[in-house]
CSV table of C-alpha atoms in Angstrom, one decimal:
chain,number,residue,atom,x,y,z
A,1,MET,CA,120.1,110.8,89.7
A,2,THR,CA,121.0,107.0,89.2
A,3,PRO,CA,117.9,104.8,88.8
A,4,ARG,CA,118.9,102.6,92.1
A,5,VAL,CA,118.3,105.6,94.5
A,6,LEU,CA,114.9,106.7,92.7
A,7,PRO,CA,112.7,104.1,94.2
A,8,TYR,CA,113.8,105.1,98.0
A,9,LEU,CA,113.5,108.7,97.3
A,10,LEU,CA,110.2,108.2,95.8
A,11,ALA,CA,109.0,106.1,99.0
A,12,LEU,CA,110.7,108.5,101.0
A,13,ALA,CA,108.9,111.6,99.1
A,14,LEU,CA,105.4,109.9,99.4
A,15,THR,CA,105.7,109.2,103.2
A,16,VAL,CA,107.0,112.7,104.0
A,17,VAL,CA,104.1,114.0,101.8
A,18,VAL,CA,101.5,111.6,103.5
A,19,LEU,CA,102.8,112.4,106.9
A,20,GLY,CA,103.0,115.9,106.4
A,21,VAL,CA,99.3,116.3,105.5
A,22,GLY,CA,98.3,114.1,108.0
A,23,ALA,CA,100.1,115.8,110.6
A,24,ALA,CA,98.8,119.2,109.3
A,25,ALA,CA,95.2,117.6,109.8
A,26,PHE,CA,95.5,117.4,113.4
A,27,ALA,CA,95.1,120.7,115.2
A,28,PRO,CA,97.7,121.5,118.4
A,29,PRO,CA,97.0,119.1,121.1
A,30,ALA,CA,93.7,119.5,122.6
A,31,ALA,CA,94.3,118.9,126.2
A,32,ALA,CA,93.2,115.9,127.4
A,33,GLN,CA,89.8,116.7,129.3
A,34,PRO,CA,88.5,114.4,131.3
A,35,ALA,CA,85.2,112.9,130.4
A,36,PRO,CA,82.9,112.7,133.6
A,37,ALA,CA,80.9,110.1,131.8
A,38,GLN,CA,83.6,108.2,131.1
A,39,VAL,CA,83.0,104.5,131.4
A,40,LYS,CA,86.1,103.1,133.4
A,41,PRO,CA,85.7,99.4,133.9
A,42,LEU,CA,87.2,98.4,137.4
A,43,PRO,CA,90.0,95.9,137.6
A,44,ARG,CA,89.1,92.3,137.7
A,45,SER,CA,90.3,92.0,141.3
A,46,ALA,CA,87.4,94.4,142.4
A,47,THR,CA,84.6,92.5,141.3
A,48,PRO,CA,82.8,90.5,144.3
A,49,ALA,CA,82.4,87.5,142.2
A,50,GLY,CA,84.6,84.8,143.5
A,51,LYS,CA,87.4,82.7,141.7
A,52,ASP,CA,85.1,80.0,140.6
A,53,VAL,CA,82.3,81.9,139.2
A,54,SER,CA,82.1,81.3,135.0
A,55,ASP,CA,83.9,84.2,133.4
A,56,ARG,CA,80.6,85.6,131.9
A,57,ASP,CA,79.0,86.1,135.3
A,58,VAL,CA,82.0,88.1,136.4
A,59,VAL,CA,82.0,90.3,133.3
A,60,THR,CA,78.6,91.0,133.7
A,61,LYS,CA,78.6,92.1,137.3
A,62,ARG,CA,81.9,94.0,136.3
A,63,ASP,CA,79.7,95.7,133.5
A,64,ALA,CA,77.0,96.7,136.3
A,65,ALA,CA,79.5,98.3,138.4
A,66,GLY,CA,81.3,99.9,135.2
A,67,GLN,CA,78.5,102.1,134.9
A,68,VAL,CA,79.6,104.2,138.0
A,69,PRO,CA,81.4,107.2,136.8
A,70,ALA,CA,84.7,107.1,137.5
A,71,THR,CA,86.1,110.4,139.2
A,72,GLY,CA,88.8,112.5,138.8
A,73,LYS,CA,92.2,111.0,136.8
A,74,PRO,CA,91.9,111.2,133.0
A,75,ARG,CA,93.4,108.2,131.3
A,76,THR,CA,96.8,109.1,130.6
A,77,SER,CA,97.9,108.2,127.4
A,78,THR,CA,101.7,108.9,127.5
A,79,GLY,CA,102.5,104.9,127.4
A,80,THR,CA,99.9,104.6,124.6
A,81,ALA,CA,101.3,107.4,122.5
A,82,LEU,CA,104.9,105.8,122.7
A,83,ALA,CA,103.5,102.6,121.6
A,84,PHE,CA,101.9,104.1,118.8
A,85,TRP,CA,104.8,105.7,117.6
A,86,LEU,CA,107.3,102.8,118.1
A,87,PHE,CA,104.9,100.3,116.0
A,88,ALA,CA,103.8,103.1,113.5
A,89,ALA,CA,107.5,103.4,112.9
A,90,ILE,CA,107.9,99.6,112.9
A,91,THR,CA,105.0,99.3,110.4
A,92,ILE,CA,106.4,102.2,108.0
A,93,GLY,CA,109.8,101.0,108.0
A,94,GLY,CA,108.8,97.6,107.4
A,95,SER,CA,106.7,98.5,104.4
A,96,ILE,CA,109.3,100.8,102.8
A,97,PHE,CA,111.7,97.9,103.4
A,98,VAL,CA,109.3,95.6,101.4
A,99,ILE,CA,109.0,98.0,98.3
A,100,THR,CA,112.9,98.9,98.1
A,101,ARG,CA,114.6,95.7,98.6
A,102,LYS,CA,116.4,93.7,96.3
A,103,ASN,CA,116.9,90.6,98.2
A,104,LEU,CA,113.2,88.9,98.4
A,105,ILE,CA,114.2,87.2,101.8
A,106,THR,CA,114.9,90.9,103.2
A,107,ALA,CA,111.9,92.3,101.6
A,108,VAL,CA,109.7,89.2,103.3
A,109,MET,CA,111.6,89.8,106.8
A,110,GLY,CA,110.6,93.3,106.6
A,111,MET,CA,106.7,92.1,105.8
A,112,VAL,CA,107.3,90.2,109.1
A,113,GLY,CA,107.9,93.5,110.7
A,114,THR,CA,105.0,95.3,109.3
A,115,PHE,CA,102.8,92.6,110.4
A,116,PHE,CA,104.1,92.5,113.9
A,117,GLY,CA,103.6,96.3,114.5
A,118,LEU,CA,100.3,96.0,113.0
A,119,ALA,CA,99.3,93.3,115.4
A,120,ALA,CA,100.4,95.8,118.3
A,121,LEU,CA,98.4,98.3,116.8
A,122,TYR,CA,95.5,96.1,116.7
A,123,MET,CA,96.0,95.7,120.4
A,124,LEU,CA,96.1,99.4,121.0
A,125,LEU,CA,92.6,99.5,119.2
A,126,TYR,CA,91.6,97.1,121.7
A,127,ALA,CA,91.2,94.3,119.1
A,128,HIS,CA,93.1,91.4,120.9
A,129,PHE,CA,91.5,88.6,119.2
A,130,LEU,CA,92.2,90.0,115.9
A,131,ALA,CA,95.7,90.9,117.1
A,132,VAL,CA,96.5,87.1,117.6
A,133,ILE,CA,94.9,86.1,114.5
A,134,GLN,CA,97.1,88.8,112.8
A,135,MET,CA,100.1,87.1,113.8
A,136,LEU,CA,99.1,83.6,113.6
A,137,VAL,CA,97.8,84.1,110.0
A,138,TYR,CA,100.0,86.4,108.5
A,139,ALA,CA,103.3,86.1,110.3
A,140,GLY,CA,102.9,82.3,110.5
A,141,ALA,CA,101.3,81.1,107.6
A,142,ILE,CA,101.1,83.5,104.5
A,143,MET,CA,105.0,84.4,105.4
A,144,VAL,CA,106.0,80.8,105.5
A,145,LEU,CA,104.2,80.5,102.3
A,146,PHE,CA,106.4,83.1,100.8
A,147,VAL,CA,109.5,82.4,102.0
A,148,PHE,CA,108.9,78.9,100.9
A,149,VAL,CA,108.1,80.0,97.3
A,150,ILE,CA,111.0,82.4,97.3
A,151,MET,CA,113.3,79.2,98.3
A,152,ILE,CA,111.6,77.1,95.7
A,153,LEU,CA,112.1,79.9,92.9
A,154,ASN,CA,115.4,80.6,94.1
A,155,LYS,CA,116.3,83.6,91.6
A,156,PRO,CA,117.6,86.7,92.3
A,157,GLU,CA,115.9,90.0,90.8
A,158,ASP,CA,118.1,91.8,88.4
A,159,GLU,CA,116.1,94.6,88.3
A,160,PRO,CA,114.8,96.4,91.3
A,161,TYR,CA,111.6,98.4,89.8
A,162,ALA,CA,109.9,98.6,87.0
A,163,THR,CA,111.5,101.3,84.2
A,164,LYS,CA,110.3,100.1,80.9
A,165,GLY,CA,108.7,102.6,79.0
A,166,ARG,CA,107.9,106.1,79.2
A,167,ALA,CA,104.3,106.0,79.1
A,168,GLY,CA,104.0,103.3,81.7
A,169,LYS,CA,106.1,105.5,84.1
A,170,ALA,CA,103.7,108.3,83.1
A,171,VAL,CA,100.8,106.6,83.9
A,172,ALA,CA,102.2,105.0,87.3
A,173,GLY,CA,103.0,108.4,88.3
A,174,LEU,CA,99.8,109.7,87.6
A,175,ALA,CA,98.1,107.0,89.5
A,176,MET,CA,100.4,107.6,92.4
A,177,ALA,CA,99.4,111.3,92.2
A,178,TYR,CA,95.9,110.7,92.4
A,179,LEU,CA,96.2,108.3,95.1
A,180,ILE,CA,97.7,111.0,96.9
A,181,TYR,CA,95.5,113.6,96.5
A,182,ARG,CA,92.6,111.2,97.2
A,183,LEU,CA,94.1,110.3,100.4
A,184,ALA,CA,94.9,113.9,101.2
A,185,SER,CA,91.6,115.0,100.7
A,186,VAL,CA,90.3,112.3,103.2
A,187,LEU,CA,92.7,112.9,105.6
A,188,LEU,CA,92.0,116.5,105.8
A,189,SER,CA,88.3,115.8,106.7
A,190,VAL,CA,89.6,113.5,109.3
A,191,ASP,CA,88.1,114.7,112.8
A,192,ARG,CA,91.0,116.7,114.3
A,193,ASN,CA,89.9,116.5,118.0
A,194,VAL,CA,91.4,113.9,120.3
A,195,THR,CA,88.6,113.9,122.9
A,196,ALA,CA,88.9,112.1,125.8
A,197,ALA,CA,86.2,109.5,124.5
A,198,GLN,CA,88.6,108.1,122.1
A,199,LEU,CA,91.4,107.5,124.9
A,200,ALA,CA,88.7,105.8,127.3
A,201,ALA,CA,88.9,102.2,127.0
A,202,PRO,CA,85.7,100.8,125.0
A,203,ALA,CA,82.9,99.8,127.2
A,204,PRO,CA,82.0,96.0,127.2
A,205,THR,CA,79.5,94.5,124.8
A,206,ALA,CA,75.5,94.0,125.3
A,207,GLU,CA,76.5,90.5,126.2
A,208,GLY,CA,78.7,91.6,128.8
A,209,TYR,CA,82.2,90.2,127.1
A,210,ASP,CA,85.0,92.8,127.0
A,211,TRP,CA,85.3,94.8,123.8
A,212,GLY,CA,87.4,93.0,121.3
A,213,SER,CA,87.7,89.6,123.3
A,214,THR,CA,87.6,86.2,121.5
A,215,ALA,CA,84.0,85.8,123.1
A,216,ALA,CA,82.9,89.1,121.8
A,217,VAL,CA,84.0,88.8,118.4
A,218,GLY,CA,82.7,85.2,118.5
A,219,TRP,CA,79.3,86.1,119.7
A,220,ASN,CA,79.4,88.9,116.9
A,221,LEU,CA,80.5,86.5,114.1
A,222,PHE,CA,78.3,83.8,114.8
A,223,ASN,CA,75.1,86.0,115.2
A,224,GLU,CA,75.1,88.6,112.9
A,225,TYR,CA,78.0,87.4,110.4
A,226,LEU,CA,77.4,83.9,110.1
A,227,PHE,CA,76.8,83.9,106.4
A,228,PRO,CA,79.8,85.4,105.5
A,229,PHE,CA,81.8,82.9,108.0
A,230,GLU,CA,80.5,80.2,106.2
A,231,ALA,CA,81.2,81.8,102.7
A,232,VAL,CA,84.8,81.9,103.8
A,233,SER,CA,85.1,78.5,104.6
A,234,ILE,CA,83.9,77.4,101.2
A,235,LEU,CA,86.1,80.4,99.5
A,236,LEU,CA,89.0,78.4,101.4
A,237,LEU,CA,88.3,75.1,100.4
A,238,VAL,CA,88.0,76.4,96.4
A,239,ALA,CA,91.4,77.8,97.2
A,240,VAL,CA,93.0,75.0,98.6
A,241,VAL,CA,91.8,73.0,95.6
A,242,GLY,CA,92.4,75.5,93.2
A,243,ALA,CA,96.5,76.1,94.4
A,244,ILE,CA,96.8,72.2,94.3
A,245,ALA,CA,95.6,72.2,90.7
A,246,VAL,CA,97.3,74.9,89.6
A,247,ALA,CA,100.8,74.6,91.2
A,248,ARG,CA,100.9,70.4,90.5
A,249,PRO,CA,103.8,69.8,88.0
A,250,LEU,CA,102.5,69.5,84.3
A,251,LYS,CA,102.1,65.9,83.2
A,252,ASP,CA,101.3,64.4,79.5
A,253,ASP,CA,98.7,61.8,78.9
A,254,ASP,CA,101.1,59.2,80.0
A,255,GLY,CA,101.5,60.4,83.3
A,256,GLU,CA,105.3,61.4,82.5
A,257,VAL,CA,106.6,64.9,84.1
A,258,LEU,CA,107.3,67.2,81.5
A,259,PRO,CA,110.7,68.9,81.7
A,260,PRO,CA,110.5,72.6,82.5
A,261,GLY,CA,111.6,75.3,80.8
A,262,ASP,CA,110.3,75.0,77.3
A,263,GLY,CA,107.1,77.5,77.9
A,264,GLY,CA,104.9,74.7,78.0
A,265,ARG,CA,104.8,74.1,74.2
A,266,GLY,CA,106.0,70.6,74.6
A,267,ALA,CA,102.7,69.8,75.9
A,268,GLY,CA,100.9,71.6,73.0
A,269,GLY,CA,102.7,70.4,70.0
A,270,ALA,CA,102.0,66.1,71.3
B,1,MET,CA,99.1,115.9,118.6
B,2,LEU,CA,102.1,113.8,119.5
B,3,MET,CA,101.2,112.6,123.0
B,4,ASN,CA,97.5,112.1,122.4
B,5,ILE,CA,96.8,109.3,120.1
B,6,GLY,CA,93.3,109.5,118.5
B,7,PHE,CA,91.6,107.5,115.7
B,8,GLY,CA,93.0,110.1,113.1
B,9,HIS,CA,96.6,108.8,113.8
B,10,PHE,CA,95.6,105.2,112.8
B,11,LEU,CA,93.7,106.4,109.9
B,12,VAL,CA,96.7,108.4,108.4
B,13,LEU,CA,99.3,105.5,109.3
B,14,ALA,CA,96.8,103.3,107.3
B,15,ALA,CA,96.5,105.4,104.6
B,16,VAL,CA,100.5,105.7,104.5
B,17,LEU,CA,100.6,102.1,104.5
B,18,PHE,CA,98.1,101.8,101.5
B,19,ALA,CA,100.1,104.5,99.7
B,20,ILE,CA,103.2,102.7,100.1
B,21,GLY,CA,101.5,99.3,99.2
B,22,ALA,CA,100.5,101.1,95.8
B,23,ALA,CA,104.0,102.5,95.1
B,24,GLY,CA,105.4,98.9,95.5
B,25,VAL,CA,102.7,97.8,93.0
B,26,LEU,CA,103.4,100.3,90.6
B,27,LEU,CA,107.3,100.4,90.7
B,28,ARG,CA,108.4,96.9,91.1
B,29,LYS,CA,108.5,94.1,88.5
B,30,ASN,CA,108.7,90.9,90.7
B,31,VAL,CA,105.7,89.3,91.0
B,32,LEU,CA,106.5,87.9,94.7
B,33,ILE,CA,107.2,91.7,95.5
B,34,ILE,CA,104.1,92.8,93.8
B,35,MET,CA,101.8,90.4,95.8
B,36,MET,CA,103.6,91.3,99.1
B,37,SER,CA,102.4,94.9,98.3
B,38,ILE,CA,99.0,94.0,97.8
B,39,GLU,CA,99.2,92.3,101.2
B,40,LEU,CA,100.2,95.6,102.5
B,41,MET,CA,97.6,97.3,101.2
B,42,LEU,CA,94.7,94.6,102.6
B,43,ASN,CA,96.4,95.2,105.9
B,44,ALA,CA,96.1,98.8,105.4
B,45,ALA,CA,92.3,98.7,104.8
B,46,ASN,CA,92.2,96.3,107.7
B,47,LEU,CA,93.7,98.6,110.0
B,48,THR,CA,91.2,101.3,108.8
B,49,ILE,CA,88.4,99.0,109.4
B,50,ILE,CA,89.3,98.2,112.9
B,51,THR,CA,89.6,101.6,113.7
B,52,PHE,CA,86.2,102.4,112.3
B,53,ALA,CA,85.1,99.4,114.6
B,54,ARG,CA,86.5,101.1,117.7
B,55,MET,CA,85.1,104.3,116.5
B,56,HIS,CA,81.5,103.3,116.3
B,57,GLY,CA,81.6,100.7,119.1
B,58,ASP,CA,80.8,98.0,116.4
B,59,LEU,CA,82.3,94.8,116.5
B,60,GLY,CA,81.0,93.7,113.2
B,61,GLY,CA,84.5,95.8,111.9
B,62,HIS,CA,86.0,92.7,113.7
B,63,SER,CA,84.5,90.1,112.0
B,64,PHE,CA,84.8,91.7,108.9
B,65,ALA,CA,88.4,92.0,109.3
B,66,MET,CA,88.8,88.1,109.9
B,67,VAL,CA,86.8,87.8,106.7
B,68,VAL,CA,89.3,90.0,104.9
B,69,ILE,CA,92.5,88.1,106.6
B,70,ALA,CA,90.7,85.0,105.4
B,71,VAL,CA,90.4,85.8,101.8
B,72,ALA,CA,93.8,87.6,102.0
B,73,ALA,CA,95.2,84.0,102.9
B,74,ALA,CA,93.4,82.5,100.2
B,75,GLU,CA,94.5,85.0,97.5
B,76,VAL,CA,98.0,84.3,98.5
B,77,ALA,CA,97.7,80.4,98.1
B,78,VAL,CA,96.2,80.7,94.8
B,79,GLY,CA,98.8,83.6,93.3
B,80,LEU,CA,101.7,81.9,94.6
B,81,ALA,CA,100.4,78.6,93.3
B,82,ILE,CA,100.3,80.4,89.6
B,83,VAL,CA,103.6,82.2,90.5
B,84,VAL,CA,105.3,78.7,90.9
B,85,ALA,CA,103.4,77.4,87.6
B,86,ILE,CA,104.6,80.3,85.7
B,87,PHE,CA,108.3,80.1,86.9
B,88,ARG,CA,107.9,76.1,86.2
B,89,THR,CA,107.1,76.7,82.5
B,90,ARG,CA,109.0,80.1,81.8
B,91,ARG,CA,111.8,80.2,84.3
B,92,HIS,CA,111.4,83.8,85.2
B,93,ALA,CA,108.8,85.8,87.5
B,94,ASP,CA,108.8,89.0,86.0
B,95,VAL,CA,105.7,90.7,85.0
B,96,ASP,CA,106.9,92.9,82.2
B,97,LYS,CA,108.1,89.4,80.4
B,98,LEU,CA,104.5,87.8,80.7
B,99,ASN,CA,103.2,89.3,77.8
B,100,ILE,CA,102.3,85.9,75.6
B,101,LEU,CA,98.5,87.0,75.7
B,102,LYS,CA,99.3,90.2,73.7
B,103,HIS,CA,100.6,88.7,70.8
């Protein structure tokens, strides 16, 4: 076996194993039984409120109206299923791209695909605000940062994966085996039945906002999790200052930029 | 199983993504690829958190995922700065050759 195909085979085998365990964890499709008590919000146009009423009032009234049990037709999930499998394929394919490509720019493009698929999956989980944040922060900011650094370094990788040392490889293999074992044991205990409650749309929050909307997440963030929010702002400040301090060019005492490539030893000897 | 997408599907997907990220960290030597794999693992954790938030109807998971995204951004900024600094002095970004603290 040539060393070049090894990482591909390993990633493929890993995916197959974990997917197989996951597939085995699920019972044959439980027929989507309609839940009689399922809360199904009415469409926005069904609210009696006029257009000029504030958004919160509309949602509150819809919340009250949504308590009426929806009758008849269960929520069909074919479109959801197709979307899920499509974006799951994009996500997994992109991540395999990341860890197998030799070219760094190609790896970054695979990562963009992964983040895009994840944002779509957040949408499927009714996390609309987080989906937008995912696209903004990851596909927008972090990707640009990665591409910047790759362009700065501009050096092709000569070895696609770690080969040195039999002991290192053994440790890595053991760690992966342990990880797969733990993941499999967790996945086997996942609830196997897809109930209708899992397919139904979530109810609005207690404040009357749509679940997962910006207003709902903001309400939660600025009430319950205000301290972590402020702590994160301090963390970002520290990270910005630290990044600038670390990445600044080396200078000696006279303020002259040291030539690169001497391993930093020129500064130590002076 | 194929046409009814429950929470378990998302959890399995997140587990697969995490495993791929871990394999990337263990297999690759380039620092940038390792950092990308760490991002993959953070995203897998985020997907799990959001699935649990939906499962329990608790929006705290969304707030938590936002904090994780912010921490990931900070981590990438500092990590890439370190990579640039290393590359500026050593002209490579290979973790196996960065063993100067060993001697």
